[in-house]
Coordinates of C-alpha atoms in Angstrom, one line a residue:
Chain Q
M120 CA -1.0 -30.8 24.8
L121 CA 0.6 -27.3 24.9
S122 CA 2.1 -27.6 21.6
M123 CA -1.0 -29.2 20.0
A124 CA -3.2 -26.1 21.5
Q125 CA -1.0 -23.8 20.4
R126 CA -1.2 -24.5 16.9
M127 CA -4.9 -24.6 17.4
H128 CA -4.4 -21.2 18.8
S129 CA -3.2 -19.7 15.6
T130 CA -5.0 -16.7 15.0
L131 CA -8.6 -18.3 14.3
I132 CA -8.8 -15.7 11.4
G133 CA -5.8 -17.3 10.1
R134 CA -7.3 -20.3 10.2
I135 CA -10.5 -19.0 8.4
T136 CA -8.5 -17.9 5.6
V137 CA -6.2 -21.0 5.0
F138 CA -9.2 -23.3 5.5
G139 CA -10.9 -21.2 3.3
L140 CA -8.3 -21.5 0.8
S141 CA -8.5 -25.7 0.8
L142 CA -12.1 -25.6 0.3
A143 CA -11.7 -23.5 -2.8
N144 CA -8.9 -25.8 -4.2
Q145 CA -11.2 -28.6 -4.3
R146 CA -13.7 -27.0 -6.4
Q147 CA -11.8 -25.1 -9.0
E148 CA -8.4 -25.4 -11.1
V149 CA -7.3 -22.4 -11.9
A150 CA -3.3 -22.0 -11.7
R151 CA -2.4 -19.0 -10.0
G152 CA 0.5 -16.7 -9.0
H153 CA 1.7 -17.4 -5.6
L154 CA -0.1 -16.2 -2.3
V155 CA 2.0 -16.2 0.7
A156 CA 0.0 -16.5 3.9
E157 CA 1.5 -16.2 7.3
S158 CA 0.4 -17.0 10.9
V159 CA 1.8 -17.3 14.5
E160 CA 3.4 -20.1 15.0
R161 CA 7.2 -21.4 15.7
V162 CA 9.6 -20.4 12.8
R163 CA 9.9 -23.2 10.8
S164 CA 11.9 -24.0 7.6
S165 CA 8.9 -23.7 4.9
C166 CA 8.6 -25.4 2.5
R167 CA 9.0 -23.9 -1.1
K168 CA 7.0 -25.0 -3.5
G169 CA 6.3 -23.9 -7.0
G170 CA 3.6 -21.5 -8.3
G171 CA 0.1 -23.3 -8.9
E172 CA -0.7 -26.5 -10.7
P173 CA -4.0 -27.5 -10.7
E174 CA -3.9 -30.8 -9.9
R175 CA -2.1 -30.3 -6.5
R176 CA -4.5 -31.9 -4.0
R177 CA -4.5 -31.2 -0.6
D178 CA -3.3 -34.7 0.2
A179 CA 0.2 -34.6 -1.9
E180 CA 0.8 -31.3 -0.6
T181 CA 3.9 -30.2 1.2
K182 CA 6.3 -31.7 3.6
E183 CA 5.5 -29.2 6.3
R184 CA 3.5 -31.2 9.1
D185 CA 1.9 -28.0 10.4
A186 CA -2.2 -27.5 9.7
Y187 CA -1.3 -25.0 7.0
A188 CA 0.9 -27.4 5.1
K189 CA -1.4 -29.0 2.7
F190 CA -2.4 -25.3 1.5
A191 CA 1.6 -24.8 0.7
G192 CA 1.0 -27.1 -2.3
A193 CA -1.5 -25.1 -4.0
P194 CA -0.3 -21.8 -5.1
L195 CA 0.2 -20.9 -1.5
K196 CA 3.4 -20.6 0.6
V197 CA 2.6 -20.7 4.1
H198 CA 5.3 -18.8 6.2
K199 CA 5.1 -19.0 9.8
I200 CA 6.7 -16.5 11.9
T201 CA 6.7 -15.4 15.4
N202 CA 7.4 -11.9 15.0
P203 CA 4.5 -9.8 13.6
W204 CA 6.6 -6.8 12.7
R205 CA 8.4 -9.0 9.9
S206 CA 4.8 -9.8 8.2
P207 CA 4.5 -7.4 4.9
T208 CA 1.6 -5.3 6.4
G209 CA 2.9 -5.3 9.8
S210 CA 0.1 -7.5 11.3
L211 CA -0.6 -10.8 11.1
P212 CA -2.2 -12.8 9.4
A213 CA -1.1 -11.6 6.1
L214 CA -1.3 -12.4 2.3
K215 CA 1.1 -11.5 0.1
T216 CA 0.2 -11.5 -3.5
V217 CA 1.8 -11.0 -6.9
E218 CA -0.5 -8.9 -7.9
E219 CA -2.1 -6.7 -5.6
G220 CA 0.5 -6.1 -2.5
S221 CA 0.0 -7.4 0.9
I222 CA -3.4 -7.8 2.4
S223 CA -4.1 -8.0 6.1
Q224 CA -8.2 -8.0 7.0
P225 CA -9.6 -11.7 6.6
S226 CA -12.6 -10.4 5.2
K227 CA -10.4 -8.7 2.3
I228 CA -8.2 -11.8 2.1
I229 CA -11.3 -14.2 1.1
I230 CA -12.5 -11.3 -1.4
H231 CA -9.1 -11.2 -3.2
L232 CA -9.5 -15.4 -3.1
R233 CA -12.6 -15.1 -4.7
K234 CA -11.3 -13.2 -7.5
Q235 CA -8.6 -15.3 -7.8
K236 CA -11.5 -17.8 -8.5
Y237 CA -10.9 -19.9 -5.7
N238 CA -14.6 -19.3 -4.3
A239 CA -16.0 -21.9 -2.0
D240 CA -19.4 -20.6 -2.1
Y241 CA -19.5 -21.3 -5.9
D242 CA -22.4 -23.7 -5.3
L243 CA -24.7 -21.8 -2.9
S244 CA -27.8 -20.5 -3.9
A245 CA -28.7 -16.5 -3.6
K246 CA -30.6 -17.6 -0.1
E247 CA -27.6 -19.6 1.4
G248 CA -25.4 -16.8 0.4
A249 CA -28.1 -14.5 2.4
D250 CA -27.7 -16.5 5.5
T251 CA -23.7 -16.8 5.2
L252 CA -23.8 -13.1 5.6
A253 CA -26.4 -12.9 8.2
F254 CA -24.8 -15.8 10.4
V255 CA -21.5 -14.4 10.0
S256 CA -22.8 -11.1 11.7
L257 CA -24.3 -13.1 14.3
L258 CA -20.7 -14.9 14.9
E259 CA -19.1 -11.3 15.1
E260 CA -21.5 -10.0 17.4
K261 CA -22.3 -12.7 19.5
L262 CA -19.5 -15.2 19.8
L263 CA -16.2 -13.3 19.1
P264 CA -16.6 -10.7 22.2
A265 CA -16.8 -13.9 24.3
L266 CA -14.2 -15.6 22.7
V267 CA -11.8 -12.6 23.1
Y268 CA -12.7 -12.1 26.5
T269 CA -12.0 -15.8 27.7
L270 CA -8.8 -15.5 25.8
W271 CA -7.2 -12.0 26.6
I272 CA -9.1 -10.6 29.4
D273 CA -10.5 -13.5 31.6
S274 CA -7.7 -13.2 34.2
K275 CA -6.7 -16.6 35.0
N276 CA -6.7 -17.9 31.3
Y277 CA -4.6 -14.7 30.3
V278 CA -1.9 -15.2 33.0
D279 CA -1.8 -19.1 33.0
I280 CA -2.2 -19.6 29.3
T281 CA -2.3 -16.9 26.8
R282 CA 0.3 -14.4 28.2
C283 CA 3.0 -17.6 28.5
W284 CA 2.1 -18.9 25.1
Y285 CA 2.9 -15.6 23.3
A286 CA 5.8 -14.5 25.5
E287 CA 7.4 -17.8 24.7
H288 CA 7.4 -17.4 21.0
I289 CA 7.8 -14.0 20.3
P290 CA 11.2 -12.9 20.0
F291 CA 13.0 -10.6 22.6
P292 CA 12.2 -8.0 22.9
L293 CA 8.6 -8.2 22.1
N294 CA 7.8 -10.9 23.9
F295 CA 7.8 -8.4 27.2
L296 CA 5.5 -6.0 24.9
L297 CA 3.2 -7.5 22.7
P298 CA 1.0 -9.7 24.8
N299 CA 0.1 -6.6 27.2
R300 CA -0.4 -4.5 24.5
I301 CA -2.9 -7.1 22.8
H302 CA -4.7 -7.4 26.3
G303 CA -5.2 -3.7 26.7
Q304 CA -6.3 -3.1 23.0
Q305 CA -8.9 -6.0 23.4
L306 CA -10.1 -4.4 27.0
E307 CA -10.4 -1.1 25.4
K308 CA -12.3 -2.6 22.3
L309 CA -14.8 -4.4 24.6
R310 CA -15.3 -1.0 26.7
L311 CA -16.2 0.8 23.6
L312 CA -18.4 -2.0 21.8
R313 CA -20.4 -2.0 25.4
G314 CA -20.5 2.0 25.5
D315 CA -19.2 1.5 29.1
V316 CA -15.9 3.5 29.8
A317 CA -15.5 1.9 33.2
L318 CA -15.7 -1.6 32.5
E319 CA -13.8 -3.9 34.3
P320 CA -13.5 -7.7 33.3
G321 CA -15.7 -9.2 36.4
E322 CA -17.8 -11.8 36.8
Q323 CA -21.1 -9.5 35.7
L324 CA -19.4 -8.8 32.5
E325 CA -18.4 -12.2 32.1
K326 CA -22.1 -13.6 32.7
E327 CA -23.3 -11.1 30.3
L328 CA -20.4 -11.9 27.5
Y329 CA -20.9 -15.8 27.8
H330 CA -24.9 -15.5 28.0
D331 CA -24.7 -14.2 24.4
A332 CA -22.1 -16.5 23.4
Y333 CA -24.2 -19.6 25.1
E334 CA -27.5 -18.3 22.8
C335 CA -25.1 -17.9 19.7
M336 CA -23.8 -21.6 20.1
T337 CA -27.1 -22.9 20.4
L338 CA -28.6 -20.8 17.6
L339 CA -25.5 -22.1 15.2
S340 CA -26.7 -25.6 16.8
Q341 CA -30.2 -25.3 15.8
R342 CA -29.2 -24.5 12.4
L343 CA -26.7 -27.2 11.9
G344 CA -29.1 -29.5 13.0
S345 CA -28.1 -33.0 11.6
Q346 CA -26.5 -32.0 8.6
K347 CA -22.8 -32.5 7.9
F348 CA -22.0 -29.0 7.0
F349 CA -24.4 -25.8 6.8
F350 CA -25.2 -25.9 3.2
G351 CA -25.4 -29.6 2.8
D352 CA -22.9 -31.8 2.0
T353 CA -19.8 -29.7 1.2
P354 CA -18.3 -27.0 2.8
S355 CA -18.5 -23.2 2.5
S356 CA -17.1 -20.1 3.8
L357 CA -19.7 -20.0 6.8
D358 CA -18.4 -23.8 7.7
A359 CA -15.1 -21.9 7.5
Y360 CA -16.2 -19.2 9.6
V361 CA -17.4 -21.5 12.3
F362 CA -15.1 -23.6 12.7
G363 CA -12.3 -20.9 12.8
H364 CA -14.5 -19.5 15.9
L365 CA -15.2 -22.5 17.7
A366 CA -12.1 -25.0 17.2
P367 CA -10.0 -23.0 19.8
L368 CA -12.7 -23.3 22.1
L369 CA -12.4 -27.1 21.5
K370 CA -9.2 -27.5 21.6
I371 CA -7.5 -25.3 24.2
K372 CA -7.5 -26.4 27.5
L373 CA -8.0 -22.9 29.5
P374 CA -8.6 -23.0 33.5
N375 CA -11.8 -21.3 33.2
G376 CA -13.8 -23.0 30.2
K377 CA -17.0 -22.6 30.6
L378 CA -17.7 -21.9 26.9
H379 CA -15.9 -25.3 26.2
Q380 CA -18.4 -27.0 28.4
H381 CA -21.0 -25.3 27.1
L382 CA -20.0 -26.3 23.2
S383 CA -19.2 -30.0 24.5
S384 CA -22.9 -29.9 25.4
L385 CA -23.9 -29.1 21.8
K386 CA -23.1 -32.6 19.9
N387 CA -23.6 -31.9 16.6
L388 CA -21.3 -28.7 16.8
E389 CA -18.6 -30.7 18.4
K390 CA -19.1 -33.1 15.6
F391 CA -18.9 -30.7 13.1
C392 CA -15.7 -29.5 14.4
S393 CA -13.7 -32.8 14.9
N394 CA -15.3 -33.7 11.3
I395 CA -13.8 -30.6 9.7
L396 CA -10.3 -31.3 11.9
L397 CA -10.3 -34.6 10.5
L398 CA -10.9 -34.0 6.5
Y399 CA -8.9 -31.0 6.6
F400 CA -6.5 -30.8 9.1
P401 CA -5.5 -34.4 9.5
S402 CA -1.9 -34.0 11.1
D403 CA -3.5 -32.1 14.1
A404 CA -6.3 -34.5 14.3
R405 CA -3.7 -37.4 14.8
E406 CA -1.5 -35.5 17.1
T407 CA -4.4 -35.4 19.8
P408 CA -4.6 -39.4 20.7
N409 CA -0.8 -40.2 20.5
R410 CA 1.4 -37.2 20.9
K411 CA 4.9 -39.0 21.7
V412 CA 5.0 -40.9 18.7
H413 CA 3.9 -38.1 16.0
V414 CA 6.9 -36.4 14.4
Q415 CA 5.6 -32.9 15.4
S416 CA 5.6 -33.5 19.1
D417 CA 9.2 -34.8 18.7
S418 CA 9.9 -32.0 16.7
S419 CA 8.7 -29.7 19.3
D420 CA 10.5 -31.1 22.3
F421 CA 13.6 -31.3 20.4
D422 CA 12.8 -27.7 19.9
S423 CA 12.6 -26.7 23.6
E424 CA 15.1 -29.0 24.7
P425 CA 18.0 -27.4 23.3
H426 CA 17.2 -24.2 24.4
L427 CA 16.3 -25.2 27.9
R428 CA 19.8 -27.1 28.3
R429 CA 21.5 -24.5 27.0
N430 CA 19.4 -22.0 29.5
Q431 CA 20.4 -24.1 32.1
I432 CA 23.9 -24.6 31.5
L433 CA 24.8 -21.1 30.7
S434 CA 23.0 -20.1 33.9
V435 CA 25.4 -22.5 36.1
L436 CA 28.5 -21.5 34.5
F437 CA 27.5 -17.9 35.3
A438 CA 26.8 -18.7 38.9
V439 CA 29.6 -20.5 39.3
G440 CA 32.0 -18.3 37.6
T441 CA 30.6 -15.1 39.7
M442 CA 31.1 -17.3 42.9
L443 CA 34.9 -18.2 42.3
G444 CA 35.6 -14.4 40.8
Y445 CA 34.3 -13.1 44.1
A446 CA 36.1 -15.6 46.0
V447 CA 39.5 -14.9 44.1
L448 CA 39.1 -11.1 44.5
T449 CA 38.3 -11.0 48.3
G450 CA 41.5 -13.2 49.0
I451 CA 39.0 -16.6 50.3
I452 CA 40.7 -18.4 47.7
K453 CA 44.5 -18.3 47.3
V454 CA 45.7 -19.0 44.0
K455 CA 49.1 -20.7 44.5
R456 CA 51.5 -20.6 41.6
K457 CA 54.4 -23.1 41.2
S458 CA 56.5 -21.1 39.1
L459 CA 57.3 -19.0 42.2
P460 CA 60.5 -20.2 43.7
L461 CA 62.4 -20.1 40.0
K462 CA 61.3 -16.4 39.9
N463 CA 62.7 -15.7 43.3
S464 CA 66.2 -17.2 42.4
S465 CA 66.2 -15.3 39.1
H466 CA 65.0 -12.2 40.8
G467 CA 67.5 -12.7 43.2
E468 CA 70.6 -13.1 40.6
E469 CA 69.3 -9.9 39.2
D470 CA 69.4 -8.2 42.0
D471 CA 72.9 -9.2 42.4
D472 CA 73.7 -8.2 39.6
D473 CA 72.1 -4.8 40.3
E474 CA 74.0 -4.4 43.3
D475 CA 77.1 -4.9 42.2
Chain M
M247 CA -29.3 -4.4 31.2
S248 CA -27.6 -6.8 33.3
L249 CA -29.0 -10.6 33.5
A250 CA -30.2 -10.0 37.0
A251 CA -31.8 -7.1 36.1
E252 CA -33.3 -8.6 33.0
A253 CA -34.8 -11.5 35.0
F254 CA -36.4 -9.2 37.3
V255 CA -38.1 -7.1 35.1
S256 CA -39.5 -9.8 33.3
Q257 CA -40.9 -11.0 36.4
I258 CA -42.7 -7.9 37.2
A259 CA -43.5 -7.3 33.8
A260 CA -45.3 -10.6 33.5
A261 CA -47.6 -9.0 36.7
E262 CA -49.0 -6.5 34.7
P263 CA -51.2 -6.3 31.3
W264 CA -50.1 -3.6 28.9
P265 CA -51.4 -0.1 30.3
E266 CA -52.6 2.4 28.2
N267 CA -50.4 5.0 29.0
A268 CA -47.3 3.3 27.8
T269 CA -44.9 5.9 26.4
L270 CA -42.0 5.9 23.8
Y271 CA -39.3 8.7 24.1
Q272 CA -37.1 9.8 21.3
P273 CA -35.3 13.2 20.5
L274 CA -36.7 15.9 18.7
K275 CA -38.8 14.8 15.6
E276 CA -38.2 18.1 13.8
D277 CA -34.5 19.6 14.7
Q278 CA -32.5 16.8 16.5
I279 CA -33.3 13.7 15.8
L280 CA -30.3 11.8 13.3
L281 CA -30.8 8.7 10.9
S282 CA -29.7 5.9 12.9
D283 CA -31.9 7.1 16.1
S284 CA -34.8 7.7 13.9
A285 CA -34.4 4.3 12.4
S286 CA -34.1 2.3 15.7
S287 CA -37.2 4.8 16.9
L288 CA -39.3 3.7 14.3
A289 CA -38.5 -0.2 14.2
V290 CA -39.9 -0.3 17.8
Q291 CA -42.9 1.6 16.8
T292 CA -43.6 -0.4 14.1
F293 CA -43.0 -3.5 16.1
L294 CA -45.3 -2.7 18.8
R295 CA -48.2 -2.1 16.1
M296 CA -47.6 -5.3 14.7
C297 CA -48.1 -6.5 18.5
G298 CA -51.2 -4.5 18.6
L299 CA -49.9 -2.5 21.6
P300 CA -50.8 1.2 21.8
V301 CA -48.0 3.8 22.5
E302 CA -47.6 7.4 22.5
V303 CA -44.3 9.0 21.0
S304 CA -43.3 11.9 23.2
C305 CA -40.1 13.9 21.9
R306 CA -37.6 15.0 24.2
A307 CA -34.2 16.9 23.9
N308 CA -32.6 14.9 26.5
A309 CA -34.0 11.6 25.5
E310 CA -30.5 10.2 25.1
Y311 CA -29.6 10.9 28.7
M312 CA -32.9 9.7 30.3
S313 CA -32.4 6.3 28.7
P314 CA -30.9 3.3 30.7
S315 CA -28.7 2.2 28.4
G316 CA -27.6 5.6 26.7
K317 CA -29.5 4.5 23.1
V318 CA -32.6 5.6 21.9
P319 CA -35.7 4.8 21.8
F320 CA -37.1 4.0 25.2
I321 CA -40.1 2.9 26.4
H322 CA -41.7 4.0 29.8
V323 CA -44.5 1.0 30.4
G324 CA -46.5 1.0 34.2
N325 CA -43.0 2.0 36.4
Q326 CA -40.4 0.3 34.1
V327 CA -38.2 1.6 31.6
V328 CA -36.7 -0.5 28.8
S329 CA -34.9 0.7 25.9
E330 CA -33.3 -0.6 22.8
L331 CA -35.1 -3.1 20.4
G332 CA -33.5 -6.1 21.7
P333 CA -34.9 -5.6 25.3
I334 CA -38.2 -4.4 24.4
V335 CA -39.2 -7.7 22.5
Q336 CA -38.0 -9.4 25.6
F337 CA -40.3 -7.1 27.7
T338 CA -43.3 -7.4 25.6
K339 CA -42.7 -11.1 25.5
A340 CA -42.7 -11.6 29.3
K341 CA -46.2 -9.5 29.0
G342 CA -47.3 -12.2 26.6
H343 CA -47.3 -10.6 23.2
A344 CA -44.7 -12.1 21.0
L345 CA -44.4 -12.1 17.2
S346 CA -41.8 -15.2 16.5
D347 CA -43.9 -17.7 18.6
G348 CA -44.8 -19.5 15.3
L349 CA -41.3 -20.1 14.2
D350 CA -39.3 -23.3 14.5
D351 CA -36.0 -23.7 15.8
V352 CA -34.1 -23.1 12.6
Q353 CA -36.1 -20.0 11.6
R354 CA -35.7 -18.0 14.7
A355 CA -32.0 -18.9 14.3
E356 CA -32.0 -17.3 11.0
M357 CA -34.1 -14.4 12.1
K358 CA -31.8 -13.9 15.0
A359 CA -28.8 -14.1 12.4
Y360 CA -30.5 -11.8 10.0
M361 CA -31.3 -9.1 12.8
E362 CA -27.5 -9.2 13.7
L363 CA -26.9 -8.1 10.3
V364 CA -28.9 -5.3 10.1
N365 CA -27.5 -3.9 13.4
N366 CA -24.1 -5.0 12.1
M367 CA -24.3 -3.5 8.7
L368 CA -27.0 -1.0 8.1
L369 CA -26.8 0.6 11.7
T370 CA -23.0 1.1 11.8
A371 CA -22.9 2.0 8.1
E372 CA -25.7 4.4 9.0
L373 CA -23.6 6.0 11.9
Y374 CA -20.5 5.9 9.6
I375 CA -22.3 8.1 7.1
Q376 CA -23.6 10.3 9.9
W377 CA -20.6 11.1 11.9
C378 CA -17.1 9.9 10.1
D379 CA -18.1 11.5 6.9
D380 CA -17.1 15.3 7.0
S381 CA -19.6 16.7 4.8
T382 CA -22.3 15.1 5.9
S383 CA -21.4 15.1 9.9
A384 CA -20.6 19.1 8.9
E385 CA -24.2 19.9 7.3
I386 CA -26.2 17.8 9.1
S387 CA -25.4 15.6 12.2
R388 CA -23.5 18.1 14.4
P389 CA -25.9 21.3 13.7
R390 CA -28.8 19.0 14.3
Y391 CA -27.5 16.9 17.1
S392 CA -27.2 20.1 18.9
S393 CA -29.7 22.1 18.0
P394 CA -31.8 22.1 21.5
Y395 CA -28.5 23.7 23.3
S396 CA -27.2 27.3 23.6
W397 CA -23.4 28.3 22.6
P398 CA -21.0 26.5 23.6
L399 CA -22.6 23.5 24.9
N400 CA -23.9 22.7 21.7
H401 CA -20.4 22.9 20.1
V402 CA -19.1 20.7 22.8
L403 CA -21.7 18.3 23.0
A404 CA -21.3 17.9 19.0
Y405 CA -17.8 17.1 19.1
Q406 CA -17.9 14.8 22.0
K407 CA -20.4 12.3 20.3
Q408 CA -18.5 12.7 17.1
W409 CA -15.3 11.8 18.7
E410 CA -17.1 8.8 20.3
V411 CA -18.7 7.1 17.1
R412 CA -15.2 7.6 15.4
R413 CA -13.5 6.1 18.5
K414 CA -16.0 3.1 18.0
M415 CA -15.8 2.8 14.1
N416 CA -11.8 2.6 15.2
A417 CA -12.4 -0.3 17.4
I418 CA -14.7 -2.4 15.0
G419 CA -12.4 -1.6 12.0
W420 CA -14.4 0.6 9.7
S421 CA -12.5 3.5 10.3
G422 CA -10.4 2.4 7.6
K423 CA -13.1 2.0 5.1
S424 CA -13.9 4.7 2.6
L425 CA -17.4 6.0 2.0
E426 CA -17.8 4.2 -1.5
Q427 CA -16.9 0.9 0.6
V428 CA -19.7 1.7 3.0
Y429 CA -21.7 2.4 0.7
E430 CA -20.7 -1.1 -0.9
D431 CA -21.8 -2.8 2.2
V432 CA -25.0 -1.4 2.4
S433 CA -25.7 -2.6 -0.8
Q434 CA -24.3 -6.0 0.2
C435 CA -26.5 -6.2 3.1
C436 CA -29.9 -5.0 1.1
Q437 CA -29.3 -7.8 -1.2
A438 CA -29.2 -10.5 1.2
L439 CA -32.4 -9.3 2.7
S440 CA -33.8 -9.1 -0.7
Q441 CA -32.8 -12.4 -1.4
R442 CA -34.0 -13.8 2.0
L443 CA -37.6 -12.0 1.7
G444 CA -37.7 -13.3 -2.0
T445 CA -41.6 -12.7 -3.1
Q446 CA -42.8 -13.5 0.2
P447 CA -44.9 -11.0 2.0
F448 CA -42.6 -11.1 5.2
F449 CA -39.5 -12.5 6.5
F450 CA -41.3 -15.7 7.7
N451 CA -44.0 -17.1 6.7
K452 CA -47.0 -14.9 6.2
Q453 CA -46.6 -13.4 9.7
P454 CA -44.7 -10.3 10.3
T455 CA -41.6 -10.6 13.3
E456 CA -39.3 -8.0 15.0
L457 CA -37.1 -8.9 12.1
D458 CA -39.9 -7.1 9.6
A459 CA -40.1 -4.3 12.1
L460 CA -36.5 -3.7 12.5
V461 CA -35.6 -4.0 8.5
F462 CA -38.8 -1.5 7.7
G463 CA -37.3 0.9 10.2
H464 CA -34.2 0.9 8.5
L465 CA -34.9 1.0 5.0
F466 CA -38.0 3.3 5.5
T467 CA -35.9 5.8 7.4
I468 CA -33.1 5.5 4.8
L469 CA -35.2 6.0 1.9
T470 CA -37.4 9.0 3.3
T471 CA -34.3 10.9 4.8
Q472 CA -32.3 13.8 3.0
L473 CA -28.8 13.6 3.3
T474 CA -26.0 15.8 1.1
N475 CA -26.7 13.2 -1.5
D476 CA -29.2 10.5 -2.5
E477 CA -26.9 7.4 -2.9
L478 CA -27.7 5.9 0.0
A479 CA -31.4 5.7 -0.8
E480 CA -30.5 4.7 -4.4
K481 CA -29.0 1.4 -3.2
V482 CA -31.7 0.5 -1.5
K483 CA -34.3 1.6 -4.2
S484 CA -32.6 -0.9 -6.5
Y485 CA -34.1 -3.8 -4.8
T486 CA -37.4 -3.7 -5.8
N487 CA -38.9 -6.5 -3.4
L488 CA -37.5 -4.2 -0.4
L489 CA -39.2 -1.1 -1.7
S490 CA -42.5 -3.2 -2.2
F491 CA -42.0 -4.5 1.0
C492 CA -41.6 -1.1 2.8
H493 CA -44.8 0.6 1.1
R494 CA -46.7 -2.7 2.2
I495 CA -45.8 -2.5 5.9
E496 CA -46.3 1.4 5.9
Q497 CA -49.9 1.0 4.3
T498 CA -50.7 -2.0 6.9
Y499 CA -49.5 -0.5 9.8
F500 CA -49.1 3.3 9.5
K501 CA -52.5 3.9 7.7
E502 CA -53.7 6.9 9.7
P503 CA -53.3 10.4 8.4
E504 CA -51.3 11.5 11.2
R505 CA -48.4 9.2 10.5
E506 CA -45.4 9.0 13.1
G507 CA -42.0 9.4 12.2
Q508 CA -42.5 10.6 8.8
S509 CA -43.1 14.2 8.9
S510 CA -40.4 15.9 9.7
R511 CA -38.1 18.5 8.0
H512 CA -35.3 16.3 7.7
S513 CA -37.5 13.5 6.1
K514 CA -38.7 13.6 2.8
G515 CA -42.3 12.7 3.8
A516 CA -43.9 9.5 2.0
L517 CA -42.0 6.8 0.2
P518 CA -40.9 7.3 -3.3

């Protein structure tokens, strides 16, 4: 459960971007140079695929088993790293391109992809394009603060889930620094946005943020209606944005899950998310019912087990060694040497010699 | 406003009809008010006129400090004080005057989304241009903002406000943007609005809604305000249907000779 949820909790913006890629791949067939996308995940051996060939479809893709695996077959190599300092721009997600160096902001990433002719919005009318912009603003103003609050600022969620995940997967010494730093940054940002310098996480703030988020989700649900995607039968960038924001809410099991409850009550949004999950992230979707059988979960256990075992053995050895050392030094345990008599006799002979 | 306060205000609001002596407070029109505040104020005034509710505009130097949320404009109705367009719309709705009742669910969702778009892009761009662009900040924003105060308070307040706005821009990721990119964003926003408006008289059906009021407030102010250069106004002017939209609303709701929010040194007067 945790590993599945962890995968879903890869930076949601990274998810938007890479999702956008898969949509675009369906529509355009242009061979481009190579793009590298990175996201926060466990370190894996990344699958090296060559530069873009147009006929590469998402189901013929990479051998990687993660959500972003299929995008690597397109002219995209996905490197999963846990250390944000190793990314080309210093933060995640990051896109490293051959032509233009590294890009970090998601909107710029999407613009770059569009310039490379990977455009999921190709078929949209002018009005639909305008609607996309408007709904993206709505999401960012109303839903994103609540999402950030529920993951990073709500004390129960942060301490129980978010901080643990990050601490487990980020290498030493960042695992002590980074989660707290992100927590502080998000709180500061929220304070600035609300214009209240003395804002503290609490009931009142939570109610206000969640109220806005519920309204936003209800509006999205009303706009979606009974359609499969927001603009007809094919997905667009708005679908990617909405999915990126809603999927973590749906999949991550948080102790304080009010947003999840509200989202579950909006059946069409839930269906929308699971639909996209099924179509574009089949490995993740398969994982939910049958965790043990899937290779993913095996590898995850495998990954964590030797670590655990090793830690246990090492700590036991260390404890035993310390106790033994202490015991010997203080004389509780005396070490008897068998060679003592022999030494005495030879020593005695020497003495005799010396005396003489 | 907190949720409990909102519910309380709505309840009280529903009890009484709209009085004759409702007042709207904003900073001094001639010398103090800036682009973003002027836009918000005009949006509220337009909305109230569209509802047919009389309100008197009163200019005060300390309007920002009087406001319950720290933002202008705010209205004083009966014994309640409500600031910003969103809460004011809800307040008038509690009093029984609403413009968006005729919309269905999908349209209401779109309306809210577009209002957020305007707030997110246009308002933020205005704030950026005013406070983060050094030349505009030094020549226009700081002198105007601090004009009612004497030395050294004027310097302190102006720089404090600038610092606050710059921090906010940093938090939302706009501090890395150049002026050109901001103009580009404004252009994109106007393009979206223009495409949504199309050839209709208003954004939704034949009836104006709060979205129309908000868009008019911002666009009219941009078009009639003199900044260090005209590039912002030019971006808006390139969309002819938005221009005619502004003309139409001006003609319909601001017909009287003494038009509020339009005659000030800062403003150029009439629409081009």
